[in-house]
GROMACS .gro file of C-alpha atoms in nm:
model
  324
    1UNK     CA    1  -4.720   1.305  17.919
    2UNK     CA    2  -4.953   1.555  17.836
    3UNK     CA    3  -5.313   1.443  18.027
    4UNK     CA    4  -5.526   1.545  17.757
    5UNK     CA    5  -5.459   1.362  17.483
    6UNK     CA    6  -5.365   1.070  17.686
    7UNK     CA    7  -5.707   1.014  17.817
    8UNK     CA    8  -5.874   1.080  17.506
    9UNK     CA    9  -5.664   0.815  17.327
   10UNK     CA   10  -5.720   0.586  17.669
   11UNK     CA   11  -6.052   0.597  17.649
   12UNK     CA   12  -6.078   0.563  17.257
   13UNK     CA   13  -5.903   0.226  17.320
   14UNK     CA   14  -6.137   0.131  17.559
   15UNK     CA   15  -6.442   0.279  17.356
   16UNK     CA   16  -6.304   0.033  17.041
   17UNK     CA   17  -6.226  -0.303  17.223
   18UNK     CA   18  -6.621  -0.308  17.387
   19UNK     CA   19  -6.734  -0.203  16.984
   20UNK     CA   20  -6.522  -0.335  16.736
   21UNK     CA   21  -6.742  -0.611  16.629
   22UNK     CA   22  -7.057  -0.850  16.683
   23UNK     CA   23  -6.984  -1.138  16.896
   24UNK     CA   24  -7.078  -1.509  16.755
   25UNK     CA   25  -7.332  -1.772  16.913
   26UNK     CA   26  -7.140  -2.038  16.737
   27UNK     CA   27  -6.815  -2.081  16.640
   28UNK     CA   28  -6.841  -2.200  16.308
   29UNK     CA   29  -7.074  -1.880  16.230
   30UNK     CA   30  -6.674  -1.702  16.200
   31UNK     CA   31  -6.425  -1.754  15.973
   32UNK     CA   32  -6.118  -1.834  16.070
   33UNK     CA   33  -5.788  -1.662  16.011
   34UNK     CA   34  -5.639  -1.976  15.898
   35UNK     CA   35  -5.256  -1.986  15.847
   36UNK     CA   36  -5.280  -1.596  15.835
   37UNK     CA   37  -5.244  -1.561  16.163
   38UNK     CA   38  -4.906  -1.686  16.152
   39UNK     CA   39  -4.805  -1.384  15.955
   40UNK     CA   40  -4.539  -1.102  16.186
   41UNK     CA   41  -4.549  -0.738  16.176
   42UNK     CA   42  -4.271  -0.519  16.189
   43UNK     CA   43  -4.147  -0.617  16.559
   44UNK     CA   44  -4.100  -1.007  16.468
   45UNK     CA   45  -4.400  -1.080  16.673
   46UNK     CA   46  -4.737  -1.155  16.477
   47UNK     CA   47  -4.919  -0.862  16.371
   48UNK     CA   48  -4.956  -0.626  16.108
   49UNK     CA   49  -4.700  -0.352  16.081
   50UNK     CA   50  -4.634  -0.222  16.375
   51UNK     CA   51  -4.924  -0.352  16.549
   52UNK     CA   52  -4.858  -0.671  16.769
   53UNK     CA   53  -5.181  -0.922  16.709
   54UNK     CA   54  -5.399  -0.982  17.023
   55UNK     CA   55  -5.462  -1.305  16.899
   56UNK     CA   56  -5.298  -1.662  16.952
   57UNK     CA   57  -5.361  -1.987  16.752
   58UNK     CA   58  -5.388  -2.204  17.101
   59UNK     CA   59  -5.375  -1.957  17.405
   60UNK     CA   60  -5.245  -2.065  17.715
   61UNK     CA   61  -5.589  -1.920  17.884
   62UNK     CA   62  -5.923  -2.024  17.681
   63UNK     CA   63  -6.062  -2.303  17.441
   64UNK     CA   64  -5.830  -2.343  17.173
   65UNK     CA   65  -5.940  -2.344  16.817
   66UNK     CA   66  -5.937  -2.676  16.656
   67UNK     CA   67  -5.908  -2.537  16.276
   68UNK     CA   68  -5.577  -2.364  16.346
   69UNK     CA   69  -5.276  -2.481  16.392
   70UNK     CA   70  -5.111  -2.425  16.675
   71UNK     CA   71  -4.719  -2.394  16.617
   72UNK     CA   72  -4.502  -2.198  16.345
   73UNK     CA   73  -4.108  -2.131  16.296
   74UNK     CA   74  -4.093  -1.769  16.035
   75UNK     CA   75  -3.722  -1.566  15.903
   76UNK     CA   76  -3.808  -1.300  15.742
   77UNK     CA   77  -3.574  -1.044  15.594
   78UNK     CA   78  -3.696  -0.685  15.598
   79UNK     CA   79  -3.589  -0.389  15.436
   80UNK     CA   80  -3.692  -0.046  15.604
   81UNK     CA   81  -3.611   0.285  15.428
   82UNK     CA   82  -3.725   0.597  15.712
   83UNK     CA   83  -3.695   0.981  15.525
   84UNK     CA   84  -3.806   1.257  15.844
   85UNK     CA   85  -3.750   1.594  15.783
   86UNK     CA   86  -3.881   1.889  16.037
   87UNK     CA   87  -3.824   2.249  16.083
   88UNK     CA   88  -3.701   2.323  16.451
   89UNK     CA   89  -3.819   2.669  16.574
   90UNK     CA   90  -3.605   2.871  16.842
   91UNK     CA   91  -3.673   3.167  16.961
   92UNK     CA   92  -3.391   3.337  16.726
   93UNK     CA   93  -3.340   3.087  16.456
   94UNK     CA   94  -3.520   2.802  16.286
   95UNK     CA   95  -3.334   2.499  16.160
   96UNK     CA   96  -3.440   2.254  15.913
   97UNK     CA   97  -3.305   1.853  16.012
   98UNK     CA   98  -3.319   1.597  15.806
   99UNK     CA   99  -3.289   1.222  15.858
  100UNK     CA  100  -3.263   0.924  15.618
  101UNK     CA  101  -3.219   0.567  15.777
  102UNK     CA  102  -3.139   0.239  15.597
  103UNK     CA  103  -3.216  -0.089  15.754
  104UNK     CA  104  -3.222  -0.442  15.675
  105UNK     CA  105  -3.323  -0.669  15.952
  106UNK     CA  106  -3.332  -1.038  15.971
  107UNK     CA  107  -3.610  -1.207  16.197
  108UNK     CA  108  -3.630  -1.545  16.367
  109UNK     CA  109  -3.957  -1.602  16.528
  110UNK     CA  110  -4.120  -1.896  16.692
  111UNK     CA  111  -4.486  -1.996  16.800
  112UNK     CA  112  -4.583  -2.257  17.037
  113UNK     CA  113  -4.992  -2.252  17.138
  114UNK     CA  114  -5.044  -1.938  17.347
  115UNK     CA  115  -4.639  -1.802  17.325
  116UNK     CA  116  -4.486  -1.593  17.061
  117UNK     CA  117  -4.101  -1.520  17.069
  118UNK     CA  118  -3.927  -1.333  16.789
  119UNK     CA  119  -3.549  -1.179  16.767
  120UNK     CA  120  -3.430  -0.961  16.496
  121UNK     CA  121  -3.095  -0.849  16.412
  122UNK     CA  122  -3.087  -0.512  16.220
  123UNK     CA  123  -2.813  -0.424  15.980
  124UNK     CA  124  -2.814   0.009  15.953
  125UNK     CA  125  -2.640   0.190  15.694
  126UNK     CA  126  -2.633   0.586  15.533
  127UNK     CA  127  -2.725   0.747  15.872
  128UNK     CA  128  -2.761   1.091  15.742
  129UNK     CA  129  -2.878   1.413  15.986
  130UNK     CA  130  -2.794   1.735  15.857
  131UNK     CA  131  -2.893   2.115  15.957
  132UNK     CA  132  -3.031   2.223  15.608
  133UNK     CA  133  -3.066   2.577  15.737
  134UNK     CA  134  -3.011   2.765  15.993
  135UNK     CA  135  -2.613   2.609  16.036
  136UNK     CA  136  -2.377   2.364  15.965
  137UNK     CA  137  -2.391   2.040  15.888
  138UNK     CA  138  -2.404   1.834  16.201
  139UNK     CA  139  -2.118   1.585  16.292
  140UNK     CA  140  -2.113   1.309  16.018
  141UNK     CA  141  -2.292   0.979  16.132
  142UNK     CA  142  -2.252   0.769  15.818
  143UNK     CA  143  -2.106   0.425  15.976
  144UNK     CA  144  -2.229   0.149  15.879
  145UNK     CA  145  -2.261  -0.188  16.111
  146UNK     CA  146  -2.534  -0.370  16.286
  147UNK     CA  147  -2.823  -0.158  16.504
  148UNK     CA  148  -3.037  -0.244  16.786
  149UNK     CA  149  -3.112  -0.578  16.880
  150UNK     CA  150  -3.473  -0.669  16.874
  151UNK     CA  151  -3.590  -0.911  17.132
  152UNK     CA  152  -3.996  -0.971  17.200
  153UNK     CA  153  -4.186  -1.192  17.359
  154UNK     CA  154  -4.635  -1.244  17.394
  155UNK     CA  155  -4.822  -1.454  17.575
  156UNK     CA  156  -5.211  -1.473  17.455
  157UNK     CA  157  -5.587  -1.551  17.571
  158UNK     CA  158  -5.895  -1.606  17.433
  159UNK     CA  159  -6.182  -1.452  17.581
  160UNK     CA  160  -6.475  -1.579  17.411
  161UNK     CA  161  -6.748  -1.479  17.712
  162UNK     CA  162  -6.677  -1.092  17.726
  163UNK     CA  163  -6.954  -0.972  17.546
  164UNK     CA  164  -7.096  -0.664  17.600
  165UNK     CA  165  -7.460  -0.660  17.448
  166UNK     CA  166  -7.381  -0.744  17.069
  167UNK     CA  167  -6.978  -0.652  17.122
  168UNK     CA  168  -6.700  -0.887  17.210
  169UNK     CA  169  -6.351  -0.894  17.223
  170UNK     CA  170  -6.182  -1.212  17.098
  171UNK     CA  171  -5.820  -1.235  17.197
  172UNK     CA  172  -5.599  -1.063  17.425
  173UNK     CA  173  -5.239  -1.024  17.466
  174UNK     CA  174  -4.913  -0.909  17.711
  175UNK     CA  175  -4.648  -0.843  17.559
  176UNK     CA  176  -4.305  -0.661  17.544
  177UNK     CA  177  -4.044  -0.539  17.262
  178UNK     CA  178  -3.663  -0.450  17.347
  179UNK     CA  179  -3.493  -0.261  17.118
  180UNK     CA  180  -3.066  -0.253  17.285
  181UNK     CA  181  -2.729  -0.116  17.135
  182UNK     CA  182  -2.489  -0.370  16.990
  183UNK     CA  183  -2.232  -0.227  16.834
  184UNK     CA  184  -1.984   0.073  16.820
  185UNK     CA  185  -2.217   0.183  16.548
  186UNK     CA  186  -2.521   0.183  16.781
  187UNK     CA  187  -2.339   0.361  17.087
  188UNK     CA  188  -2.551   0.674  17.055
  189UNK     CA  189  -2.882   0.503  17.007
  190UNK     CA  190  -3.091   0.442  17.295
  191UNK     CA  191  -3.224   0.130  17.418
  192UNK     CA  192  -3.582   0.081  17.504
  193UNK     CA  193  -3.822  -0.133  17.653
  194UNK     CA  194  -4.210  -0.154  17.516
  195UNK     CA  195  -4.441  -0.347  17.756
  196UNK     CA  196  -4.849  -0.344  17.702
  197UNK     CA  197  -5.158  -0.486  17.581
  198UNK     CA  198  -5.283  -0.623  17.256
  199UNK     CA  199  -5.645  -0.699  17.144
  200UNK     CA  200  -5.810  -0.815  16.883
  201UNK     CA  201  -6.236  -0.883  16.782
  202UNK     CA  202  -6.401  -0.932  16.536
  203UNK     CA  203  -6.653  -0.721  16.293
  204UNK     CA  204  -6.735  -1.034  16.086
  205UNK     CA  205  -6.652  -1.177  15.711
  206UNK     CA  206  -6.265  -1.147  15.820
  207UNK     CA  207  -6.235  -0.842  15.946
  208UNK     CA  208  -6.072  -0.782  16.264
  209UNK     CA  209  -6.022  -0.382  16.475
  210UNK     CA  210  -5.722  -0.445  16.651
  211UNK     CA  211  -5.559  -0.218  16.931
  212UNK     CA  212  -5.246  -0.141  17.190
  213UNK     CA  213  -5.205   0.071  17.474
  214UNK     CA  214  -4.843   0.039  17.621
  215UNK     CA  215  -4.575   0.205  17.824
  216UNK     CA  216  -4.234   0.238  17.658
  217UNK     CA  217  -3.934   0.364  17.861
  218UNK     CA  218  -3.630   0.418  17.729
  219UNK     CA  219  -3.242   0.423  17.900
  220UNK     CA  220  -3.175   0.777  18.025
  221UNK     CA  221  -3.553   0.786  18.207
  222UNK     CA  222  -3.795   0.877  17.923
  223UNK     CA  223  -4.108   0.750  17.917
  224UNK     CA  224  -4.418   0.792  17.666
  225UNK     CA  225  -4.767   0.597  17.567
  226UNK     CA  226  -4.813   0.360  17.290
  227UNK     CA  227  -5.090   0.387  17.149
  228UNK     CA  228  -5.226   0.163  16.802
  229UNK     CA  229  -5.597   0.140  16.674
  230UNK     CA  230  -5.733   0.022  16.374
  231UNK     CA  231  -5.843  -0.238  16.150
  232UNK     CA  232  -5.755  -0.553  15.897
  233UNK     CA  233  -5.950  -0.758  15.649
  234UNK     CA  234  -5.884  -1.076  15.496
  235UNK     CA  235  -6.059  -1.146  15.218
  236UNK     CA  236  -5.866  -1.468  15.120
  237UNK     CA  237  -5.765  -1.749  15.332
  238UNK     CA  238  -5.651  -2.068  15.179
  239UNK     CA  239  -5.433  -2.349  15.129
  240UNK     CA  240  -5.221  -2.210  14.831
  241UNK     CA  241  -5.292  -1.805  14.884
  242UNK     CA  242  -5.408  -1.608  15.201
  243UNK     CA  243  -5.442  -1.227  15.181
  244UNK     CA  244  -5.469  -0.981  15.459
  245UNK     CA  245  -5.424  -0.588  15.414
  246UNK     CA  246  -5.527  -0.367  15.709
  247UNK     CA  247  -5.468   0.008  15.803
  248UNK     CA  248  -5.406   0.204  16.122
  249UNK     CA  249  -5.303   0.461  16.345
  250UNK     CA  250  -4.955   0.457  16.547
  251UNK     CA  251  -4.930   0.735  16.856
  252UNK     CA  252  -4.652   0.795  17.113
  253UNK     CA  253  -4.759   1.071  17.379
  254UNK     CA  254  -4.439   1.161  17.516
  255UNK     CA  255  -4.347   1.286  17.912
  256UNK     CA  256  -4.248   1.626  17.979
  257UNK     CA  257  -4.521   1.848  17.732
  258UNK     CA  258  -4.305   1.694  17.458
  259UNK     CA  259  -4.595   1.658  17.297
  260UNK     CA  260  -4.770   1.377  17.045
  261UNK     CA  261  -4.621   1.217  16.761
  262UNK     CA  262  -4.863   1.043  16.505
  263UNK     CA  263  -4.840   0.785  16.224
  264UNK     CA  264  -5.061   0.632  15.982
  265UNK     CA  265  -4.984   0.306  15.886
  266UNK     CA  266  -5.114   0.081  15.586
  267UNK     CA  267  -5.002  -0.225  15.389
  268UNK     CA  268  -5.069  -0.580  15.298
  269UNK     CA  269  -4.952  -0.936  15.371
  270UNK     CA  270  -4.952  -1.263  15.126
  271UNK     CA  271  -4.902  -1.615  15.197
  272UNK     CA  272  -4.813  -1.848  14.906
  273UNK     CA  273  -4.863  -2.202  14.914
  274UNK     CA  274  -4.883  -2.199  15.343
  275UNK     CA  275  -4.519  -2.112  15.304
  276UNK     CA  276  -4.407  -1.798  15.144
  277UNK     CA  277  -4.446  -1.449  15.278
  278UNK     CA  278  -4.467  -1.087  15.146
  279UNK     CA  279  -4.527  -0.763  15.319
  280UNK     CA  280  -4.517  -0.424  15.264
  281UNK     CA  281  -4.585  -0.159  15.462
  282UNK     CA  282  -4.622   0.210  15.426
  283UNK     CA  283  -4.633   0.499  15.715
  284UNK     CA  284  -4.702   0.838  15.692
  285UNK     CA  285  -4.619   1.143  15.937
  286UNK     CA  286  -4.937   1.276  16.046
  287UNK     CA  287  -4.827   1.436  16.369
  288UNK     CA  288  -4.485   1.564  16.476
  289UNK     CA  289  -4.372   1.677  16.885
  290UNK     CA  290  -4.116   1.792  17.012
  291UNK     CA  291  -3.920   1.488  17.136
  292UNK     CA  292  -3.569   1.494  17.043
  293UNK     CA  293  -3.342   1.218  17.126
  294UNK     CA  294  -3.056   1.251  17.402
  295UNK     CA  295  -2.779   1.181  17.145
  296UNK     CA  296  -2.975   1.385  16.861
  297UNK     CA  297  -3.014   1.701  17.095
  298UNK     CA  298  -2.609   1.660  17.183
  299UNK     CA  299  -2.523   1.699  16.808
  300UNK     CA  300  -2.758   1.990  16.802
  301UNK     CA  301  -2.523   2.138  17.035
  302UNK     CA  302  -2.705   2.285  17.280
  303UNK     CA  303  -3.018   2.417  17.025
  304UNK     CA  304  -3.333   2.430  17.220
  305UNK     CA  305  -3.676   2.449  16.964
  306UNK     CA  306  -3.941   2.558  17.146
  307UNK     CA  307  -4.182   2.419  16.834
  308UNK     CA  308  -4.133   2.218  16.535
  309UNK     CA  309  -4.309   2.169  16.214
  310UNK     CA  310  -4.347   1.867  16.021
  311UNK     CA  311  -4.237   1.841  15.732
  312UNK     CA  312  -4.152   1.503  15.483
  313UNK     CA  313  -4.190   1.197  15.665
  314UNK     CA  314  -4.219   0.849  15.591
  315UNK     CA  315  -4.129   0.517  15.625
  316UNK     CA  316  -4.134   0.216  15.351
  317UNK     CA  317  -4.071  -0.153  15.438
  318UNK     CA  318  -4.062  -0.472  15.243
  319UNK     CA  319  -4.033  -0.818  15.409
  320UNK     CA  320  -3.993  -1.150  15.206
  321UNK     CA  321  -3.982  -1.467  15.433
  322UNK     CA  322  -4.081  -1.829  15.532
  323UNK     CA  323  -4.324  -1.977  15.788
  324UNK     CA  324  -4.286  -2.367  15.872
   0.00000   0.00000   0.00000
């Protein structure tokens, strides 16, 4: 990974966990999350997006919080559409790919105190890559048929004593996401293995920063940095309707001077009646390396870019659900 930008983002982490937000005297001076915590992100796991939650309703390490409750069972059915387009520049040619992914992916996750397991089952379908310019169409991919496996597992603590002059951090979290191959339609996808930290504080009136820094490693000997920092408010918690919308940035510093590749990410989560769930989510390309998948770089046959250029790139999901 390249060592610049790795420490920088290393030590923004660090810089936001000791500053994200004032630290309480008493505990009743916060307000709670409330059955919004009990709300998952992309991964199954609780979160927002893509970002796994630091926090726990009844951690394993740390004073629970009486006002929360400490268990929930959530499905949730989510619908991903991904559009990526980049120029690749050679030395001699430049070729334009293009990528359009369909997913639907159903989630089963469970809570009990300070553990958080979630498995998700992804249906893919309308795999499209295709040289634009520069050459032929690449080998069709268009089979439909179930993706990668998700399986993902946290384990949470509260740390109400680190405090740092007026700063604290209020929750902290290990976790890990695998992402394997389960059918003939997933053969040339890779699987991978996500392992880090998640934290979480507080600014005050329900707002949280949130971050995680974690190693990913995927089959075939790649390895990059995780990186996610940013920020969620909830300005209604309730009984019948809880609202939480948040915003934040999504890096992977790949090995090898691949380079950085950089996402914003914002959306919004509802609870109706303690019960119901809604998400949507919205990500934007911001910053594009040169990382190519094994399998992708095979159907390149043999192409080598030496940069490439972002073009189009996005990625809209929508998750409707239940939490008991």
């Amino acid at each position: 990974m390249s060592a610049a930008p790795t420490l920088l983002l290393a030590a923004t982490l660090a810089l936001a966990s000791l500053a994200g937000g004032p630290a309480w005297a008493e505990e009743e001076e916060r307000r709670e999350p409330g059955l919004a915590i009990h709300l998952p992100g992309s991964s199954g796991l609780l979160g927002t997006g893509s970002m796994v939650d630091g926090e726990l309703p009844s951690p394993l390490f740390g004073e629970p919080s009486p006002s929360l409750r400490g268990y929930s069972a959530r499905f949730t059915l989510r619908y991903a559409s991904d559009l990526r387009q980049r120029d690749l520049l050679g030395s001699r040619e430049t070729r334009r790919l293009r990528e359009v992914r369909h997913e639907l992916t159903a989630f089963h996750g469970l809570t009990v105190h300070g553990l958080d397991l979630a498995f998700g089952l992804p249906y893919a379908w309308n795999l499209d890559r295709a040289r634009v310019a520069g050459g032929s169409r690449l080998p069709g991919d268009d089979r439909d048929g179930v993706g990668r496996v998700v399986v993902a597992a946290k384990v949470g603590a509260r740390i109400p004593n680190f405090v740092v002059g007026k700063w604290a951090i209020a929750g902290l979290s290990a976790y890990g996401i695998g992402r394997f191959p389960s059918s003939a339609r997933a053969r040339d996808e890779l699987a991978e293995l996500e392992a880090g930290l998640a934290l979480i504080g507080p600014f005050g009136h329900a707002l949280r920063y949130h971050g995680n820094l974690a190693l990913k490693q995927r089959s075939g000997g790649h390895s990059s940095l995780v990186f996610r920092i940013g920020g969620s408010c909830l300005p209604l918690s309730g009984e019948d309707l809880s609202f939480r919308f948040y915003g934040h940035f999504a890096g992977e510093d790949h090995e090898g001077g691949a380079g950085l590749d950089l996402d914003f990410e914002i959306g919004g989560q509802l609870l109706l009646f303690g019960l119901v769930t809604v998400d949507v989510d919205l990500s934007l390309g911001v910053l594009d390396g040169r990382y190519l998948e094994r399998p992708l770089r095979r159907r390149l046959e043999g192409f080598a870019p030496t940069r490439v250029d972002p073009g189009e790139a996005w990625t809209l999901t929508f998750g409707v659900g239940v939490v008991l």
